[in-house]
C-alpha positions as a LaTeX table, in Angstrom:
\begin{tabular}{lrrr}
\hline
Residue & $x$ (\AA) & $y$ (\AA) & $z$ (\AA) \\
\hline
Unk1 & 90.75 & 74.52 & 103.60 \\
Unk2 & 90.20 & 77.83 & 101.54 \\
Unk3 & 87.70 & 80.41 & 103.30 \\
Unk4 & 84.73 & 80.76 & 101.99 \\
Unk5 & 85.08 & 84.86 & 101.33 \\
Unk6 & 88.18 & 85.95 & 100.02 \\
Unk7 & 90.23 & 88.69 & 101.67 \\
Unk8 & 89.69 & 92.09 & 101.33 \\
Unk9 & 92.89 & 92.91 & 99.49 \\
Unk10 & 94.91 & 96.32 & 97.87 \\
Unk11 & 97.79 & 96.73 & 95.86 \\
Unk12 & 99.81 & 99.83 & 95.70 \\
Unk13 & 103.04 & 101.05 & 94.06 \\
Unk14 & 105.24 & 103.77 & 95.80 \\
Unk15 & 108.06 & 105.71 & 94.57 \\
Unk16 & 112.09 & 106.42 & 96.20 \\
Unk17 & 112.96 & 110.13 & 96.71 \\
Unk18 & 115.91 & 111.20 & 97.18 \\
Unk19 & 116.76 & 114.36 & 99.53 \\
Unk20 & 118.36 & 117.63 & 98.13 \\
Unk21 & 118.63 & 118.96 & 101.72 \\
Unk22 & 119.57 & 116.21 & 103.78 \\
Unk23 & 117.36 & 114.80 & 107.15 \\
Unk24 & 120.04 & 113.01 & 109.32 \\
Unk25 & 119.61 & 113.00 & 113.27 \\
Unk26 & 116.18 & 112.50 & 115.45 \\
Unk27 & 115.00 & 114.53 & 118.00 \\
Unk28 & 112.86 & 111.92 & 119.18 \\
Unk29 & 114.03 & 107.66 & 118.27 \\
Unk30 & 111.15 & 106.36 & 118.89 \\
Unk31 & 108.53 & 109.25 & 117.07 \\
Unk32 & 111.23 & 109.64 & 114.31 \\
Unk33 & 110.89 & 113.17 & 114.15 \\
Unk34 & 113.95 & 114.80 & 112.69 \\
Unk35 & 116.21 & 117.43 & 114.08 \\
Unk36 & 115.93 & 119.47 & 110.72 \\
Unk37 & 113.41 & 119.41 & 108.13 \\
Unk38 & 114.02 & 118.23 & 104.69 \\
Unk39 & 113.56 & 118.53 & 101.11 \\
Unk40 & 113.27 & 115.71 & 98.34 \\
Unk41 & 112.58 & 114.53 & 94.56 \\
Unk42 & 110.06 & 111.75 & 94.06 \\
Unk43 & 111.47 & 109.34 & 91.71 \\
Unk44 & 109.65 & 108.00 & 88.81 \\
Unk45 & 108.04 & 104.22 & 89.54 \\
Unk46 & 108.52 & 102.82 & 85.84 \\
Unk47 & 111.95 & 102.84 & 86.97 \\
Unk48 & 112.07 & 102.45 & 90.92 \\
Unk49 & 109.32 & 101.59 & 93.20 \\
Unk50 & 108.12 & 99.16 & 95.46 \\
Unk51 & 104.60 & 96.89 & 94.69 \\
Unk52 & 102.79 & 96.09 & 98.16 \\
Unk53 & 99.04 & 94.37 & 98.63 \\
Unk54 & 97.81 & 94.40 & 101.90 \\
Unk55 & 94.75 & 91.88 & 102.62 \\
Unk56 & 92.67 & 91.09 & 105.80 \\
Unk57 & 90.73 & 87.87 & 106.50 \\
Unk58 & 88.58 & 86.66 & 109.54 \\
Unk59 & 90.82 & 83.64 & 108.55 \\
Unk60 & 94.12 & 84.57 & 109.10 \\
Unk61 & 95.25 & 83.77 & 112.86 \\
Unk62 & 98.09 & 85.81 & 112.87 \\
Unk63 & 99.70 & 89.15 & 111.07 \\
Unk64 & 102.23 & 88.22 & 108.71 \\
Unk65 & 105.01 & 89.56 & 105.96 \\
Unk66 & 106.81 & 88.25 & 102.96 \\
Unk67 & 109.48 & 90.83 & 100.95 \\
Unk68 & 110.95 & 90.46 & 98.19 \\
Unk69 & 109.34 & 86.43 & 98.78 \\
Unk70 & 111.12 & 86.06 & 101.87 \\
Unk71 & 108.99 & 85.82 & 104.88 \\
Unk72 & 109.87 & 88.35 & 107.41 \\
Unk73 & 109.47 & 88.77 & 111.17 \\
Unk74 & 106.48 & 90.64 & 111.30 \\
Unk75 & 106.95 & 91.46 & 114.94 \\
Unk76 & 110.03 & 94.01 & 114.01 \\
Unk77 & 109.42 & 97.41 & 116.20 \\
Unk78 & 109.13 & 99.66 & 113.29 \\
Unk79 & 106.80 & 97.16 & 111.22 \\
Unk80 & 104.68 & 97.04 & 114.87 \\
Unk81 & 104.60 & 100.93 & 115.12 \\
Unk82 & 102.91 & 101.30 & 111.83 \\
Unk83 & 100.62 & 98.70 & 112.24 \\
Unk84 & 99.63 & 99.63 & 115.82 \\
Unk85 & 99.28 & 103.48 & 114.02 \\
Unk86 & 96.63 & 102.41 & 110.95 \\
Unk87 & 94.93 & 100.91 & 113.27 \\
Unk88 & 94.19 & 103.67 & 115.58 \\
Unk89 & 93.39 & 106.06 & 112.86 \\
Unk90 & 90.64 & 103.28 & 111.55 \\
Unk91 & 89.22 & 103.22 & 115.22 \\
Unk92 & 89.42 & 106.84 & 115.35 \\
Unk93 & 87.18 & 106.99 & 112.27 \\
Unk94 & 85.18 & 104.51 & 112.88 \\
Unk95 & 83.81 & 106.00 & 116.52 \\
Unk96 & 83.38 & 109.09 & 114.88 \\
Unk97 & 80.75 & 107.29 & 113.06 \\
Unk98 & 80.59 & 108.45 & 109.86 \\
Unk99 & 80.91 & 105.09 & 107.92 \\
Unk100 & 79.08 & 102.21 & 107.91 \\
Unk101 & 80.38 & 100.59 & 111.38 \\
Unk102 & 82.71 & 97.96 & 109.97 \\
Unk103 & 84.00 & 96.95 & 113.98 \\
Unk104 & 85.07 & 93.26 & 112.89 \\
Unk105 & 87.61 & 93.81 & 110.22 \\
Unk106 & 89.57 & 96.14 & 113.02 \\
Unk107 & 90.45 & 92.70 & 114.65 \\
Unk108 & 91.25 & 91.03 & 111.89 \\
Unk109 & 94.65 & 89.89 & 111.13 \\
Unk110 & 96.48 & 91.54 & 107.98 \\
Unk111 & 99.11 & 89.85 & 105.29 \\
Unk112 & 101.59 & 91.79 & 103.55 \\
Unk113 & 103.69 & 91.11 & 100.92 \\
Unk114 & 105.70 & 93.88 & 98.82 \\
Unk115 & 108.52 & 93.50 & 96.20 \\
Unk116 & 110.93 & 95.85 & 94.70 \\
Unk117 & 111.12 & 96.68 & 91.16 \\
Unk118 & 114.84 & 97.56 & 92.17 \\
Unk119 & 117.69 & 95.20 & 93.20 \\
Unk120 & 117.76 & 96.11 & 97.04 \\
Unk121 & 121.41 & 95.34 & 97.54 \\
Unk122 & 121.76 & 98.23 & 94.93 \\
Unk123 & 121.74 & 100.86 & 98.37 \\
Unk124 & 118.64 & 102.88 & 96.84 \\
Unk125 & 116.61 & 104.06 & 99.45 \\
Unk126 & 114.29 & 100.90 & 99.93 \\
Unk127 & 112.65 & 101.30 & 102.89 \\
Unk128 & 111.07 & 105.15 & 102.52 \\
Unk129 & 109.27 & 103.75 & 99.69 \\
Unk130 & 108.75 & 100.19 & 101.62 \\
Unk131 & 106.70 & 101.82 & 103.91 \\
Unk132 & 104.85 & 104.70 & 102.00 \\
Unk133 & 103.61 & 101.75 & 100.19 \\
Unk134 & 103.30 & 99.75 & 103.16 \\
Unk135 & 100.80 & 103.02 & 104.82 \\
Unk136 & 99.31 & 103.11 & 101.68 \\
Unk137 & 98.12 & 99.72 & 100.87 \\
Unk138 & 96.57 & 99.34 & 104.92 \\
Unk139 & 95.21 & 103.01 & 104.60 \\
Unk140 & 93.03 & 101.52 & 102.29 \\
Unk141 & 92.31 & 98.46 & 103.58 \\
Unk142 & 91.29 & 100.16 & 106.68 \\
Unk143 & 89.24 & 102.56 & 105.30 \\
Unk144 & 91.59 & 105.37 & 107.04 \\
Unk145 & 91.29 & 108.86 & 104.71 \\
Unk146 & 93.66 & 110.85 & 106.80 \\
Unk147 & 97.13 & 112.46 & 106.44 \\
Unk148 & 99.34 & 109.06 & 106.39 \\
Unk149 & 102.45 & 110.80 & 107.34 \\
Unk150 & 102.55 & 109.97 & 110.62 \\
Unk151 & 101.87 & 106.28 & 109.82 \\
Unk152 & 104.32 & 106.00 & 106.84 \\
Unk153 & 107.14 & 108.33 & 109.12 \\
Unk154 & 106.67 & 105.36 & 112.31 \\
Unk155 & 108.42 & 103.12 & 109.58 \\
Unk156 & 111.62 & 104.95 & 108.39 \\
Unk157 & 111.17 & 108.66 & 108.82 \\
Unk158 & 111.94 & 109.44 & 104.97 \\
Unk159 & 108.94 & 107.51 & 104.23 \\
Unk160 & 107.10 & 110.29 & 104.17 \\
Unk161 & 107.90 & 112.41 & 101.63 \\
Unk162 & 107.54 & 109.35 & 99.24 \\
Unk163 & 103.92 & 109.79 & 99.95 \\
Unk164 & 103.43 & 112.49 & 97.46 \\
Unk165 & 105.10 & 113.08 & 93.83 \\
Unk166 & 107.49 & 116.20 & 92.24 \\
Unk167 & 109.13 & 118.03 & 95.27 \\
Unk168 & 108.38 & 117.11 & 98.98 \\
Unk169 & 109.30 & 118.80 & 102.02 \\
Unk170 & 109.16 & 117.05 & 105.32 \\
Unk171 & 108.46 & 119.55 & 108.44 \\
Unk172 & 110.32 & 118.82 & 111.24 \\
Unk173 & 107.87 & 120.21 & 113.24 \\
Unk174 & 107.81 & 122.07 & 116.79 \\
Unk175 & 105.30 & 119.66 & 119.08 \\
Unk176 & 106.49 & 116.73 & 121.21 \\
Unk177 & 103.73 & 114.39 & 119.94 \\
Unk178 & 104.80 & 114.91 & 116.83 \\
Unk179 & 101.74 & 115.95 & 115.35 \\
Unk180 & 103.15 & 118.56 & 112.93 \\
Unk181 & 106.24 & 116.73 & 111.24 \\
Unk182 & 104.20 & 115.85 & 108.28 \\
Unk183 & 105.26 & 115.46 & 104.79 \\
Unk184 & 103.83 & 118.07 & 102.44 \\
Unk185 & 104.82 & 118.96 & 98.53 \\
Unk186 & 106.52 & 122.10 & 97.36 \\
Unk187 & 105.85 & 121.63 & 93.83 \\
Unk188 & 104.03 & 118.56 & 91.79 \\
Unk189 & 105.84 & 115.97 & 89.36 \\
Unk190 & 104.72 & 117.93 & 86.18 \\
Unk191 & 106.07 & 121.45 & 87.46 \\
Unk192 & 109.91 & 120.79 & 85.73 \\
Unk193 & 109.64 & 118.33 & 83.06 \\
Unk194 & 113.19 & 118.93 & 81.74 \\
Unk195 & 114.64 & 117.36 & 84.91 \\
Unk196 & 116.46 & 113.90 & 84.70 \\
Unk197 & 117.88 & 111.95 & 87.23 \\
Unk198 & 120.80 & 109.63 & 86.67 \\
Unk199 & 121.93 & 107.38 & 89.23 \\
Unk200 & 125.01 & 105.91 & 89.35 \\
Unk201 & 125.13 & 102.72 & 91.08 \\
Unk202 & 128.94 & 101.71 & 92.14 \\
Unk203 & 130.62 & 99.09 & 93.21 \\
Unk204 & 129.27 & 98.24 & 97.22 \\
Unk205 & 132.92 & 97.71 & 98.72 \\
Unk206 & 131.04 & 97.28 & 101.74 \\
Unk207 & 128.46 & 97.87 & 103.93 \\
Unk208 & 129.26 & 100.49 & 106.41 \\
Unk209 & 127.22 & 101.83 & 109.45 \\
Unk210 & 123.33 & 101.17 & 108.92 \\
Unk211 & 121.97 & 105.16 & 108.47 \\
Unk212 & 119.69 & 104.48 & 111.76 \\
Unk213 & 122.78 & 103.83 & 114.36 \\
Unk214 & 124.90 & 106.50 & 112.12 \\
Unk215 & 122.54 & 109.39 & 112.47 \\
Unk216 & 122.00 & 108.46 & 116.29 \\
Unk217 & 126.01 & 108.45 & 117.27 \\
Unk218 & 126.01 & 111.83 & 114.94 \\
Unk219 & 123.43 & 113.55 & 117.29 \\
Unk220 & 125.23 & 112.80 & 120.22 \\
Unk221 & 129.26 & 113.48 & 119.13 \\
Unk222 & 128.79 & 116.11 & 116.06 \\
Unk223 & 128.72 & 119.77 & 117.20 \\
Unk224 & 128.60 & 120.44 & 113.34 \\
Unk225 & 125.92 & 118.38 & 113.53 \\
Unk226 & 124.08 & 120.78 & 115.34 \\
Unk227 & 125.56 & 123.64 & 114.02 \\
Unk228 & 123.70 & 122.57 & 110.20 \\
Unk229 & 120.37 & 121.54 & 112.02 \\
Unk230 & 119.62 & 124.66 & 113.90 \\
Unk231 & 121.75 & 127.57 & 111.67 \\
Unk232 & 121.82 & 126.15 & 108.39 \\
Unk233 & 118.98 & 124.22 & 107.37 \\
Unk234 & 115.97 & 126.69 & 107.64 \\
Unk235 & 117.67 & 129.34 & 105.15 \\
Unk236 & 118.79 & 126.25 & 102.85 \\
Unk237 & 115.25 & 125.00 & 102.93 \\
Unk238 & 113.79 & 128.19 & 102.14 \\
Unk239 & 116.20 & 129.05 & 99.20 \\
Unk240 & 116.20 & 124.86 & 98.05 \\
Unk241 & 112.14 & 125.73 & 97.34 \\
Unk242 & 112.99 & 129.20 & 95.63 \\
Unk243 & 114.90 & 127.23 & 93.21 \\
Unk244 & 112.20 & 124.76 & 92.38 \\
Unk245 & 109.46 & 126.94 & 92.10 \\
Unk246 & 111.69 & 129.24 & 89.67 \\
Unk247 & 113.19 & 125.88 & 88.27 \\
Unk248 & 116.53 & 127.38 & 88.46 \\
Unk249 & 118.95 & 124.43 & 87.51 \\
Unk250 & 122.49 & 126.35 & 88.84 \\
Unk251 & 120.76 & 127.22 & 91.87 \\
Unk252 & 119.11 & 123.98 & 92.71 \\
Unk253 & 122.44 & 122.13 & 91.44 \\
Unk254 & 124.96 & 124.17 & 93.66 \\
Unk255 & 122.86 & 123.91 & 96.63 \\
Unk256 & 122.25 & 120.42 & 96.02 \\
Unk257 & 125.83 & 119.37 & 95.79 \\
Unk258 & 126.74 & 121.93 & 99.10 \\
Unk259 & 124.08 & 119.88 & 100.67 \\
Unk260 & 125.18 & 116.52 & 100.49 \\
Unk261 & 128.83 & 117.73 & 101.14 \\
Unk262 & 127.54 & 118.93 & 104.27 \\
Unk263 & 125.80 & 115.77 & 105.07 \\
Unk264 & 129.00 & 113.87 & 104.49 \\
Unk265 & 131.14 & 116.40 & 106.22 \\
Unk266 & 129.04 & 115.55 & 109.63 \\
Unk267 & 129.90 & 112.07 & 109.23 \\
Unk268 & 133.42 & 112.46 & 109.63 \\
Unk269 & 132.37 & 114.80 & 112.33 \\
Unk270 & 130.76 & 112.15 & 113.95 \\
Unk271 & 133.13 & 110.34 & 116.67 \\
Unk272 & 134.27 & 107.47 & 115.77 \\
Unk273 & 133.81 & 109.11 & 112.10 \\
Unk274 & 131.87 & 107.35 & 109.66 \\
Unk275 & 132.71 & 107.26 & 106.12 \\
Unk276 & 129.97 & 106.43 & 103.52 \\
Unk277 & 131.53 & 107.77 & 100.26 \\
Unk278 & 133.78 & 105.32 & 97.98 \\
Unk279 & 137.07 & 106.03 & 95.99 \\
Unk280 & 134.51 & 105.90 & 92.82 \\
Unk281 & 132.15 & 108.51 & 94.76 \\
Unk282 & 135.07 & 110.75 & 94.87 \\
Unk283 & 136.07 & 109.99 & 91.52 \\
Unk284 & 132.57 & 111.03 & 90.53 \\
Unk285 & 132.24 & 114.38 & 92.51 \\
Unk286 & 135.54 & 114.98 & 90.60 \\
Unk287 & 134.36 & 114.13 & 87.27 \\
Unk288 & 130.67 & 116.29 & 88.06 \\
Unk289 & 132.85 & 119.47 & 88.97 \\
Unk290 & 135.24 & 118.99 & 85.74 \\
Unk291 & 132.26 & 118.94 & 83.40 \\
Unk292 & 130.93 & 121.97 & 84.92 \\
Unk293 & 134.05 & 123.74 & 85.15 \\
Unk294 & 134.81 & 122.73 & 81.28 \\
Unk295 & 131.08 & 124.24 & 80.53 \\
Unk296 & 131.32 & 127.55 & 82.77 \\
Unk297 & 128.22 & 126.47 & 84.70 \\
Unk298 & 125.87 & 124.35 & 86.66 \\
Unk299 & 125.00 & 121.57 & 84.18 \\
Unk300 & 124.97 & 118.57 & 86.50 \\
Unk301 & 124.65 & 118.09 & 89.85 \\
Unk302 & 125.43 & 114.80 & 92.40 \\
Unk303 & 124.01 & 114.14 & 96.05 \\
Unk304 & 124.97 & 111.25 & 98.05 \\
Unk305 & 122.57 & 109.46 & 100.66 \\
Unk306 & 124.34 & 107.60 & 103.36 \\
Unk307 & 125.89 & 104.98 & 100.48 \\
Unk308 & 128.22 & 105.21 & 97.71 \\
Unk309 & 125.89 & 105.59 & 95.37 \\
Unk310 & 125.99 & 108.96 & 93.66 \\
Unk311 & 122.42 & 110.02 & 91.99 \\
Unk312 & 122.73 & 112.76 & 89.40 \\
Unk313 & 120.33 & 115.66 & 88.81 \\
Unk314 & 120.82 & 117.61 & 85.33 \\
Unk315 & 118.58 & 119.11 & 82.29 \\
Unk316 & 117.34 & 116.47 & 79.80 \\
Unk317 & 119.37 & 118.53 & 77.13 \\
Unk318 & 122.84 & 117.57 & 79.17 \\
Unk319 & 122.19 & 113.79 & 79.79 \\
Unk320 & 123.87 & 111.97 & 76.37 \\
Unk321 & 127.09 & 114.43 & 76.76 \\
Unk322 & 127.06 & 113.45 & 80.90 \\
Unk323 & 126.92 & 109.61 & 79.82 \\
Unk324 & 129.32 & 109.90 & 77.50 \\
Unk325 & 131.51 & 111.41 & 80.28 \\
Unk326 & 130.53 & 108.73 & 82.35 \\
Unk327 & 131.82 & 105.76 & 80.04 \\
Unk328 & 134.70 & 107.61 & 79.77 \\
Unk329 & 135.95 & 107.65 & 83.12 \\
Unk330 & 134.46 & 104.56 & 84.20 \\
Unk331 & 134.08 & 102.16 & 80.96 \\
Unk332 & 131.58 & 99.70 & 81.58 \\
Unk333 & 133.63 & 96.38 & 82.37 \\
Unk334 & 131.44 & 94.02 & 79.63 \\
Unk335 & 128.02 & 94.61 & 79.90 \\
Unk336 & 128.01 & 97.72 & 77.69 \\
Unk337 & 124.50 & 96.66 & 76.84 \\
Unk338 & 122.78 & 96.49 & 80.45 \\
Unk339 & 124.91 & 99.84 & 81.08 \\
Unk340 & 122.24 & 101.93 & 80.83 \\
Unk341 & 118.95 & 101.29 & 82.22 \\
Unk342 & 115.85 & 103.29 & 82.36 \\
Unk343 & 115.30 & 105.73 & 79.98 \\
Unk344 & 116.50 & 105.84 & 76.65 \\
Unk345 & 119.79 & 107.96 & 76.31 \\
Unk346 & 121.07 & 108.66 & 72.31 \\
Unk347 & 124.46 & 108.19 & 72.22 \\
Unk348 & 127.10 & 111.14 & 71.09 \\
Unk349 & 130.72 & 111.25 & 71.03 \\
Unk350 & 132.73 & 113.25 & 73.48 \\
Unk351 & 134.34 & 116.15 & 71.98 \\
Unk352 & 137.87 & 116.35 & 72.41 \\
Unk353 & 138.17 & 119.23 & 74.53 \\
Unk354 & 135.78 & 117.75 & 77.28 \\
Unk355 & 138.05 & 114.83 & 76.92 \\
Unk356 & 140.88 & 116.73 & 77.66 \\
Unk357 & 139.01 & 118.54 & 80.16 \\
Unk358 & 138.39 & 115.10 & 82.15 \\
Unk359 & 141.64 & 114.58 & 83.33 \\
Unk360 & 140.59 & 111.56 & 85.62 \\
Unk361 & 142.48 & 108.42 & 85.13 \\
Unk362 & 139.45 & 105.59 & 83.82 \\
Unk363 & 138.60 & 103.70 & 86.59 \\
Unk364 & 137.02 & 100.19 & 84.67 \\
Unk365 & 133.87 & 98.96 & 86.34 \\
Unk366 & 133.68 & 102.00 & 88.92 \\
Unk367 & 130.25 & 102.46 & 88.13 \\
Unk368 & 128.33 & 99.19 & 87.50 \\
Unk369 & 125.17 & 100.70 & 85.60 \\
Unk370 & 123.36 & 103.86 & 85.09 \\
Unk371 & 119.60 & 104.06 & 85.91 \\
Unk372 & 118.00 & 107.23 & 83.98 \\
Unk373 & 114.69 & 108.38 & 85.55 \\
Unk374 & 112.88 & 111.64 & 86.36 \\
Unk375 & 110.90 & 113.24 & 88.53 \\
Unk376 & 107.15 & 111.20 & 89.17 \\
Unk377 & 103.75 & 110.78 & 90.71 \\
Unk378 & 103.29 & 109.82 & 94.42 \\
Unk379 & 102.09 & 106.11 & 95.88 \\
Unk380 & 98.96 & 104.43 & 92.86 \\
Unk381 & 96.26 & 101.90 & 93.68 \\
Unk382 & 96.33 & 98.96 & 91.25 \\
Unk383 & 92.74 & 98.32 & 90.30 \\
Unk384 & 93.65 & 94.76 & 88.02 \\
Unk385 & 92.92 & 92.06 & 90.42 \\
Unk386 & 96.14 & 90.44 & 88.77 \\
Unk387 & 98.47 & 92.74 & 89.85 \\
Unk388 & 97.75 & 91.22 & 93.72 \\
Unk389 & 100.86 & 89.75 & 95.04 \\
Unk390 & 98.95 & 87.77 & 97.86 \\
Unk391 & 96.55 & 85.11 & 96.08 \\
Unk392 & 92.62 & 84.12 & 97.51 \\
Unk393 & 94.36 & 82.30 & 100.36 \\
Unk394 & 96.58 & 85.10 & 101.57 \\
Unk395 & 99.55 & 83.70 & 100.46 \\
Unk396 & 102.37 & 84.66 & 98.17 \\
Unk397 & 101.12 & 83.79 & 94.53 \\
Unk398 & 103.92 & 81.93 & 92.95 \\
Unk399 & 106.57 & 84.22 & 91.25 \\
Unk400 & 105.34 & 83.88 & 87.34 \\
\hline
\end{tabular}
C-alpha cells in the first residue's frame, strides 16, 4: 500500500570535468586523497551531466539504488562511504542545534536513482559527476550546508571538483584525516567565454585497466610516478592557474597537452605498463600538432583521461576549421548527420594548404562522433516536481 506522506525527495544535475593537470595515484585508498593536487574544466550539463533525486521515507525498509534504470547493489564500499559521510555531517548539525531537531529522518532509509544524459559506455568520466550529484541531492535531503567535498571525494576522488563550475582545483592537502583535500575553484564558468571543448569519442577497442587498480599499481612500480607528484606538479599547478586567470590559450594549451603526455608517460612507467591511448588517439595527437604547426601556434589543444577518448580544448573562433580537420582525417563512416553533437558548428571547407599540411592517411570511422560543449555551472537543484526520477512510492517512474 502507498504511504500516507510522500517522501521527502531532491533532484539535482551535476556536470563532468575533465583535468588539465592530471590526479592519478592515492596517498591514502581508502580516504582517496591524492598524491598530487589537480586542476580541471567543468563541463557544460546541456551537453553532459548526470540527473540524481534522492528521497527518504519512514517507509522504506532498506537503502536502495537504480542507475541508468538498473538496480544496483547499494551495499558497494564507495556508495557506503558516502552515505555513512552525509550522514554524519547531518548528525553533526543537528547536535549543534541550530535547526529545528529533525532526529527521525536521520534513520530513515534513502532511494536513489540517477541517469546520465551521456551514453556511459562512451568512457566520459561518469562517476565524478555520479557522485557530485549523488552528495548533492542527500546534502539536501539531509539538511547538511557544509563543504561536500569530502562526501562527494569518498565516492571517486575526482568527484569533487565537479562540485563547482569554470576552473576547479582539488588540494591534495597535507593532514592524515584528510580534512584539507577539498575541492575549491580557480576561476568561475563565465571568466573565458571563448573556450570550447570538443570531445572526440573513438572507437572503445577495449576496455583496459579500470583507472582505480591502474593508479594503485602506478604508486607502487612508477618512480616517474613520483618524480611528477612531488617535483612537477606544484609549479605546473601554479603556472596551469596563471594561464586561466590571464586566459592565455598557448599557455593553457601547451601545458595542457605536456600534462596529459605526462600522465600517459607514467602508465607505461607503471610495471606491467598500462596502455590507455588507441591507434586513433595517436592519430589525433598527430593531427592536433599538424594543425598547430601549419598555423605557427597554439590553436588547439587535446588531453587524454585514462581512455581513448581525446577531449579538445580550443577558441570558439578555431572550432569549424578543427572539425573540418577532423572529417578529414577520420570521415564519419555514415552517420554524417549524428557526427556532430552538441553545439552547433557552421561548416567551412578546408583550405588546401591545411590539407596538404595534414599529411595523415584518413582513418574511416576513427572517431565515432564529436560532442561540442564549453565550459559550465556547477551541480543545480531541479525545483519542477516532474523532473523527479523516483515517483510518490520511491520507485523508478517509468521511463516516458
Amino acid at each position: 500500500m502507498a504511504p500516507e506522506k510522500p517522501p521527502v525527495a531532491v533532484t539535482c544535475t551535476a556536470p563532468v570535468n575533465i583535468a588539465v593537470i592530471k590526479y592519478w595515484g592515492k596517498r591514502d585508498e581508502d580516504l582517496i586523497l591524492p598524491i598530487n593536487s589537480s586542476l580541471s574544466v567543468t563541463l557544460h550539463q546541456d551537453q553532459l551531466k548526470t540527473t540524481t533525486t534522492a528521497a527518504i521515507s519512514k517507509d522504506f525498509t532498506e537503502d536502495r539504488i537504480w542507475l541508468n534504470g538498473q538496480e544496483e547493489d547499494v551495499g558497494q564500499p564507495r556508495l557506503q562511504a558516502c552515505l555513512r559521510e552525509i550522514r554524519r555531517l547531518a548528525r553533526k548539525r543537528r547536535s549543534a542545534g541550530d535547526e529545528d531537531p529533525l532526529p527521525l529522518s536521520l534513520s530513515y532509509k534513502v532511494h536513489i536513482a540517477s541517469v546520465n544524459n551521456f551514453p556511459t559506455a562512451a568512457g566520459l568520466a561518469s562517476s565524478a559527476a555520479g557522485y557530485a550529484c549523488l552528495a548533492y541531492a542527500l546534502a539536501r535531503v539531509y539538511g547538511v550546508e557544509s563543504d561536500l567535498s569530502e562526501v562527494a571525494r569518498r565516492g571517486s576522488g575526482s568527484a569533487c571538483r565537479s562540485l563547482y563550475g569554470g576552473f576547479v582545483e582539488w588540494q591534495m592537502g597535507e593532514r592524515a584525516d584528510g580534512k584539507d583535500s577539498i575541492a575549491r575553484q580557480v576561476a568561475p564558468e563565465s571568466h573565458w567565454p571563448e573556450l570550447r571543448v570538443l570531445i572526440l569519442v573513438v572507437s572503445a577497442e577495449k576496455k583496459l585497466m579500470g583507472s582505480t587498480a591502474g593508479m594503485q599499481t602506478s604508486v607502487e612500480t612508477s618512480s616517474l610516478l613520483r618524480f611528477r607528484a612531488e617535483s612537477v606538479v606544484p609549479a605546473r599547478m601554479a603556472e596551469m592557474t596563471r594561464c586561466v586567470q590571464e586566459r592565455d590559450f598557448q599557455g593553457f594549451g601547451q601545458l595542457t597537452m605536456k600534462d596529459s603526455n605526462q600522465f600517459h608517460a607514467t602508465c607505461l612507467d607503471t610495471f606491467p605498463p598500462i596502455s590507455y591511448l588507441s591507434d586513433t588517439s595517436r592519430r589525433i595527437i598527430q593531427l592536433v600538432h599538424c594543425f598547430n604547426a601549419h598555423h605557427g601556434q597554439t590553436k588547439v589543444a587535446y588531453t587524454f583521461d585514462a581512455g581513448p577518448n581525446a577531449v579538445v580544448f580550443t577558441l570558439e573562433d578555431t572550432v569549424p576549421e578543427f572539425v573540418a580537420a577532423v572529417r578529414q582525417c577520420f570521415p564519419p563512416e555514415s552517420n554524417g548527420d549524428k557526427f556532430l553533437k552538441g553545439l552547433p558548428v557552421r561548416p567551412i571547407p578546408l583550405s588546401d594548404e591545411l590539407k596538404a599540411a595534414l599529411d595523415v592517411d584518413p582513418t574511416p570511422g576513427g572517431v565515432k562522433y564529436i560532442i561540442a560543449t564549453q565550459v559550465g555551472p556547477g551541480p543545480q537543484i531541479l525545483d519542477d516536481p516532474h523532473a523527479h526520477l523516483l515517483g510518490p512510492d520511491g520507485l523508478p517512474k517509468p521511463a516516458a
